[in-house]
Coordinates of C-alpha atoms and ligand atoms in Angstrom, one line a residue:
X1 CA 0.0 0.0 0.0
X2 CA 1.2 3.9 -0.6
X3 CA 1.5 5.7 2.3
X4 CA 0.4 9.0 2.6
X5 CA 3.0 11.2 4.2
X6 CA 2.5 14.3 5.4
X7 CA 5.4 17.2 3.6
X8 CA 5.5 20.7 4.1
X9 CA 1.9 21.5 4.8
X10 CA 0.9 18.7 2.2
X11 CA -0.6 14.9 2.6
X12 CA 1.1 13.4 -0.6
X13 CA 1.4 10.0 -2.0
X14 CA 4.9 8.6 -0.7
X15 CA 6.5 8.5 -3.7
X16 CA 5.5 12.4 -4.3
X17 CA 7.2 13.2 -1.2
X18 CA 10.3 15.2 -2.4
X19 CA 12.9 16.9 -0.5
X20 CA 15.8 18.9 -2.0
X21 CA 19.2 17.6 -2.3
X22 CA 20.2 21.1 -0.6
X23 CA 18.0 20.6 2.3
X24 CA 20.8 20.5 5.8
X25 CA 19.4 17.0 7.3
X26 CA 20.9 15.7 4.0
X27 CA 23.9 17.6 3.9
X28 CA 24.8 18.5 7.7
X29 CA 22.3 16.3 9.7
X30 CA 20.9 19.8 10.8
X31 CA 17.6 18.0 11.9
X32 CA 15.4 16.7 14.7
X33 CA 13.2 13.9 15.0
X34 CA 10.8 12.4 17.1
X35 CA 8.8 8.6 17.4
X36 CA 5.5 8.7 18.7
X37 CA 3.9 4.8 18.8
X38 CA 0.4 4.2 18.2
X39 CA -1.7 1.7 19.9
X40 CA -5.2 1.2 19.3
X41 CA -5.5 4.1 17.1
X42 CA -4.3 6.1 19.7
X43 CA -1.0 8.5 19.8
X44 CA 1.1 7.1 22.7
X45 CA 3.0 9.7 25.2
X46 CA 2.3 12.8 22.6
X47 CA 2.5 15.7 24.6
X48 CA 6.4 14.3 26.0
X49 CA 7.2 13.9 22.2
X50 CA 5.8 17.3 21.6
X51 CA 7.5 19.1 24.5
X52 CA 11.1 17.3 23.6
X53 CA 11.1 18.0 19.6
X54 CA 10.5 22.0 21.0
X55 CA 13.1 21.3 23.4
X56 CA 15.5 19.7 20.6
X57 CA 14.7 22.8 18.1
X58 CA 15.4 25.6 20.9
X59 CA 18.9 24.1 21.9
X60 CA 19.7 24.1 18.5
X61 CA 18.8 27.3 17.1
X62 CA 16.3 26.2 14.8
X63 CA 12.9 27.7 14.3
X64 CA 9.7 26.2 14.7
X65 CA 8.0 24.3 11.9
X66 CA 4.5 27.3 10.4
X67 CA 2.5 23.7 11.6
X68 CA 4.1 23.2 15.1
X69 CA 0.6 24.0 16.9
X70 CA -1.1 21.8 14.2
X71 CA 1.1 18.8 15.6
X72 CA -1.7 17.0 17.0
X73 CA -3.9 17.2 14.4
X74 CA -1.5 16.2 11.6
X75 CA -0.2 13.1 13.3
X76 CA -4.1 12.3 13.9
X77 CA -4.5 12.4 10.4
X78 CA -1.9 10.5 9.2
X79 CA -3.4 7.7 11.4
X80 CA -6.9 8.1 9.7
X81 CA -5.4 8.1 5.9
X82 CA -3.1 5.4 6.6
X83 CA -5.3 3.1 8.6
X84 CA -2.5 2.7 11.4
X85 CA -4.0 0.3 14.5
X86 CA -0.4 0.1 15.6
X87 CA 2.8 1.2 14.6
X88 CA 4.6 5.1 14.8
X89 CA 4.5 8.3 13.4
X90 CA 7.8 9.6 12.3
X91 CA 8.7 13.1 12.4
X92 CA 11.7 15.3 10.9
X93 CA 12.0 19.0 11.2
X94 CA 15.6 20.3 9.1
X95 CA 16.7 23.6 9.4
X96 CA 15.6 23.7 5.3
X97 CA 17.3 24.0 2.2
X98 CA 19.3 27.3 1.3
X99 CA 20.0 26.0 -2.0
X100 CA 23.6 25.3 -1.7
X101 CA 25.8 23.8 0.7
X102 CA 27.1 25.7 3.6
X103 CA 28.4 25.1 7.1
X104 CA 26.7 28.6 7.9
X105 CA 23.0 28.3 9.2
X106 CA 20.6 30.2 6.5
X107 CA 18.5 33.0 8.1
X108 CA 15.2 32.0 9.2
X109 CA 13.5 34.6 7.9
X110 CA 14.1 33.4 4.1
X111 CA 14.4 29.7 4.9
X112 CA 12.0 27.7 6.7
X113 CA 12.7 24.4 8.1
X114 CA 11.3 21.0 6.6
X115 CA 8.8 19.3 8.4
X116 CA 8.2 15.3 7.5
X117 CA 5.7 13.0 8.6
X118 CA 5.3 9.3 7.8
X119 CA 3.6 6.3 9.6
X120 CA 5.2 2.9 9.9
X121 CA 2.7 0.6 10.1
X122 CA 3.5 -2.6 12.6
X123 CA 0.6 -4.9 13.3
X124 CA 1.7 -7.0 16.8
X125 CA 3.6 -4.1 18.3
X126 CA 2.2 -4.1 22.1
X127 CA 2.4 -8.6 21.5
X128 CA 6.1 -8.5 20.3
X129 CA 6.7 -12.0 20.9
X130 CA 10.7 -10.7 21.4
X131 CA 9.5 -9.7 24.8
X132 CA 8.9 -13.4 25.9
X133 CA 12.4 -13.6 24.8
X134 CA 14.2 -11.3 25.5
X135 CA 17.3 -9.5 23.8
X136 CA 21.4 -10.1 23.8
X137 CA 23.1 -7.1 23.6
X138 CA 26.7 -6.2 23.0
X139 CA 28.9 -3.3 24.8
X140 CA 30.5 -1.2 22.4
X141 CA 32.7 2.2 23.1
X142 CA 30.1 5.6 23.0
X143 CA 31.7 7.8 20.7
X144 CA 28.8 10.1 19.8
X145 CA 28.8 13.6 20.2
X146 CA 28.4 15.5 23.9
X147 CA 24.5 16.6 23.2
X148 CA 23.0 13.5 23.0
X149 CA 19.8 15.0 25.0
X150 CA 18.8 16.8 21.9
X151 CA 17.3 14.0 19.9
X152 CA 19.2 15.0 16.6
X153 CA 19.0 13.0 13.1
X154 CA 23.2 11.8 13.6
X155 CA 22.6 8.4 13.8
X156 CA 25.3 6.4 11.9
X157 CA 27.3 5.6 14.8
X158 CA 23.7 4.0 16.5
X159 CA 23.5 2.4 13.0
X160 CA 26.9 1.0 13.4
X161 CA 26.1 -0.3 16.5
X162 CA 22.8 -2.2 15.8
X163 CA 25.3 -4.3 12.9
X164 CA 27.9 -5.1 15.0
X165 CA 25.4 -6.5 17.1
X166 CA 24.1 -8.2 14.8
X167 CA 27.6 -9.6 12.8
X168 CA 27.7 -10.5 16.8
X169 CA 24.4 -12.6 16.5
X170 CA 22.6 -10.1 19.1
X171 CA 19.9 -7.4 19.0
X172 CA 21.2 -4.5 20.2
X173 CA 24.4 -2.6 21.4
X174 CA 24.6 -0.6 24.8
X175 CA 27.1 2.2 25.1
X176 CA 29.7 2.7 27.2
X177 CA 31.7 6.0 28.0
X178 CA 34.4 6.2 31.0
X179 CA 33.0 2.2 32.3
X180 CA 29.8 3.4 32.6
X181 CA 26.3 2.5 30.6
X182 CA 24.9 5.6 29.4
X183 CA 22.0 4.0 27.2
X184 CA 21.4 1.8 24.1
X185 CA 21.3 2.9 20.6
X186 CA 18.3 3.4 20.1
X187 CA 16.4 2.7 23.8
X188 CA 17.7 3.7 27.5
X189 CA 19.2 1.3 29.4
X190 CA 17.8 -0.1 32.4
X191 CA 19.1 -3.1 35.7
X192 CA 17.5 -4.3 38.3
X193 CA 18.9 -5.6 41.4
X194 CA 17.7 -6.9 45.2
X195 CA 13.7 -5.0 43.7
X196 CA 15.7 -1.5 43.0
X197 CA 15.6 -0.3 39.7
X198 CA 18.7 1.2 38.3
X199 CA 19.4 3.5 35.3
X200 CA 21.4 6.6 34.3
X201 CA 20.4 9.6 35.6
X202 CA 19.7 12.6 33.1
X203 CA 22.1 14.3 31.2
X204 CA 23.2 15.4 28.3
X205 CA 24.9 11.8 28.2
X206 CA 22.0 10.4 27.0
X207 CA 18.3 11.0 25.3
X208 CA 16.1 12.0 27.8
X209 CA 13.5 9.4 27.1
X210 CA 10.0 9.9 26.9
X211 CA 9.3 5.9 27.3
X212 CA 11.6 6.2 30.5
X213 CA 10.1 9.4 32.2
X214 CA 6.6 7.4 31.8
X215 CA 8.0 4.1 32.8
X216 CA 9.6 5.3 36.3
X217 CA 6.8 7.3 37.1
X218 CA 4.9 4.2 36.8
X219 CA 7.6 2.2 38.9
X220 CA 7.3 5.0 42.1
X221 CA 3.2 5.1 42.0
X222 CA 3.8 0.9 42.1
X223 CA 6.2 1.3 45.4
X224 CA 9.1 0.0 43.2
X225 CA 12.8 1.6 44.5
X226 CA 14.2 3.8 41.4
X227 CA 18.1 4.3 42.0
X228 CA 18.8 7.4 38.7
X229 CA 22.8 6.6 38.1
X230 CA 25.8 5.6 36.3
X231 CA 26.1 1.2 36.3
X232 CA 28.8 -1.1 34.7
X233 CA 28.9 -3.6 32.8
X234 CA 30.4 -6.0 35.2
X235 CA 27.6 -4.7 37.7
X236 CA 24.8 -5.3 34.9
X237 CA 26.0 -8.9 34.0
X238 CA 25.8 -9.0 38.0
X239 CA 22.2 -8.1 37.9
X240 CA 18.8 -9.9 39.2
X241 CA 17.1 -8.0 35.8
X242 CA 17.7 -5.8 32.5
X243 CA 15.4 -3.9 30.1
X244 CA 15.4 -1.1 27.7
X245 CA 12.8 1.2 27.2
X246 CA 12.0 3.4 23.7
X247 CA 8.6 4.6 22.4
X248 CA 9.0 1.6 20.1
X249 CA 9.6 -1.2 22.1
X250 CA 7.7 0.0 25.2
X251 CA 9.8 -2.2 27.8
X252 CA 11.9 -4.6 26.1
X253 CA 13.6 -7.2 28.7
X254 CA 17.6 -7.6 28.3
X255 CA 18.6 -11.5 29.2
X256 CA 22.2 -11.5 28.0
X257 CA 25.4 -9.1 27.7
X258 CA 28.7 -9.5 26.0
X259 CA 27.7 -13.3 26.2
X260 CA 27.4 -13.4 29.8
X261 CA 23.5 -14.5 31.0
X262 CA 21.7 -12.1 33.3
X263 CA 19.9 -13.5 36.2
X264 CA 18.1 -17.1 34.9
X265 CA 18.8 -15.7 31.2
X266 CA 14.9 -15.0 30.7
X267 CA 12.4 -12.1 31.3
X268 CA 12.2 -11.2 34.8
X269 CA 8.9 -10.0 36.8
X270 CA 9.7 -6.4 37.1
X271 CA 10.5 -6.2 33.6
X272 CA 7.6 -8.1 32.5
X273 CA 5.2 -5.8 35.2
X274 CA 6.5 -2.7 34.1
X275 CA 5.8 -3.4 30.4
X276 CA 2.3 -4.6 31.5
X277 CA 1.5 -1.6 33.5
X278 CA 3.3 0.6 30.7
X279 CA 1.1 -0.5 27.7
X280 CA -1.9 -0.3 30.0
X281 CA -1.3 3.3 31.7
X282 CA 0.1 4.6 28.3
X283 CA -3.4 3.1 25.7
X284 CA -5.5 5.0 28.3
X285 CA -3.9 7.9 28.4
X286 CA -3.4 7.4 24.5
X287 CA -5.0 10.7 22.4
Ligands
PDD1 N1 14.8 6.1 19.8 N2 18.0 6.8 23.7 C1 18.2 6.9 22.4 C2 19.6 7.1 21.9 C3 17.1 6.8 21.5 O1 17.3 7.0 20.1 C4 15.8 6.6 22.0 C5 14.6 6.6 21.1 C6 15.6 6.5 23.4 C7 14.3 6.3 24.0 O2 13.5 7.5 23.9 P1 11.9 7.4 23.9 O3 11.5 6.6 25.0 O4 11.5 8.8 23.9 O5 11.5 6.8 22.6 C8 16.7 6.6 24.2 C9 13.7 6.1 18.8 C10 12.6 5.2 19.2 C11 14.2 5.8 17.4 O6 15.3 6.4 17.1 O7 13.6 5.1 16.6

């Protein structure tokens, strides 16, 4: 089936979709972007995505998208053309296209950014049968750049990381910067040990997740013990429990890294309750 993508203040056909070859995400990866999941027809955790993709365009510089109040109603749509049950919205604001290449941001008054909207569709997202599973991850050095709270289009290294997971015959890569986690490529990074749960606290060391803020909210009203800091590897391989969270994979369980089983090597019950109490909270509160 065509999509129907959403382009600069017009739904289009995918394949009428066109950006210029000058436009900055292409040249510079001058953009921002954003997930939102959809469950049940509804927009999962929208007004977090919102509130980050304003925070992401303010520490960069970068004007608003004309449509930035029409936010709501655009990703609504997109659901309604496309027919999405469940699956994401995608969005990509660039600072634009000046028409040339240069390292100098154009000025905003003559060149408005590029907004882009497409669904993926992805029937089976809250039943992904990889959560009775579980993932193997991999560590791997972090050598991204020192914002990574803005939530910027840069993602070859993450890219990187997902394949040599998988040359590795695992799922995912977590990152690793002086011995410490700071989150996985694409997810934050999550143990669990003795009932406390233990993740990096914010920073500009990592993407301030929109999943997470949800999930340990959810953890505090449930009595759970949330410890926010730094963890090793060693101390992870150590742990009782791992999981990731992303607006993707909701809570994703972690059973094995670098090779090394964690706890039984299977799902464990505080990963498996807060993805249950996540999908739960998060399809009510869905808009
Ligand atoms: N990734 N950390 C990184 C580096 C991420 O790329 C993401 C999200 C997260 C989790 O953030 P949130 O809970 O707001 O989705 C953490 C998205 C899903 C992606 O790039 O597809």
């Amino acid at each position: 089936m065509t999509r129907t993508v959403y382009l600069n203040g017009e739904y289009l056909p995918e394949t009428e979709a066109k950006v210029s070859i000058f436009d900055r995400s292409f040249l510079m990866a001058d953009g921002v972007y954003e997930v939102t999941s959809v469950l049940e027809g509804k927009l999962i955790d929208f007004d977090g995505h919102l509130a980050r993709l304003e925070r992401s365009l303010n520490e960069l510089d970068m004007e608003k998208p004309e449509a930035f109040d029409d936010l709501l109603e655009i990703h609504r749509k997109l659901v309604e053309l496309n027919d999405i049950d469940e699956g994401m919205i995608y969005l990509q604001v660039s600072r634009g296209s000046a028409g040339d290449r240069d390292f100098v941001f154009p000025d905003p008054e003559v060149v408005k950014p590029t907004l882009v909207l497409f669904t993926q569709s992805k029937p089976g997202l809250a039943n992904n049968p990889v959560a009775q599973k579980g993932l193997k991850v991999i560590s791997i050095e972090d050598i991204r750049w020192g914002r990574r709270d803005i939530k910027t289009v840069q993602l070859l290294y993450p890219s990187m990381g997902k394949m040599a997971a998988k040359k590795a015959g695992c799922d995912d890569a977590w990152l690793v910067e002086d011995g410490h986690v700071t989150e996985g490529t694409s997810n934050n990074a999550y143990i669990v040990k003795g009932g406390t749960i233990i993740t990096r606290d914010l920073s500009s060391d990592i993407l301030h997740g929109i999943t997470r803020a949800a999930v340990l909210r959810f953890a505090r009203e449930a009595q759970m013990t949330v410890e926010e800091r730094p963890f090793t590897i060693e101390e992870a391989q150590g742990a009782d429990e791992a999981f990731v969270t992303s607006a993707s994979t909701f809570v994703m369980p972690v059973v094995e890294i670098d090779g090394a089983k964690v706890g039984a090597g299977e799902p464990g019950p505080v990963a498996k309750r807060l993805r249950e109490i996540y999908l739960e909270e998060s399809i009510k509160s869905g808009i």
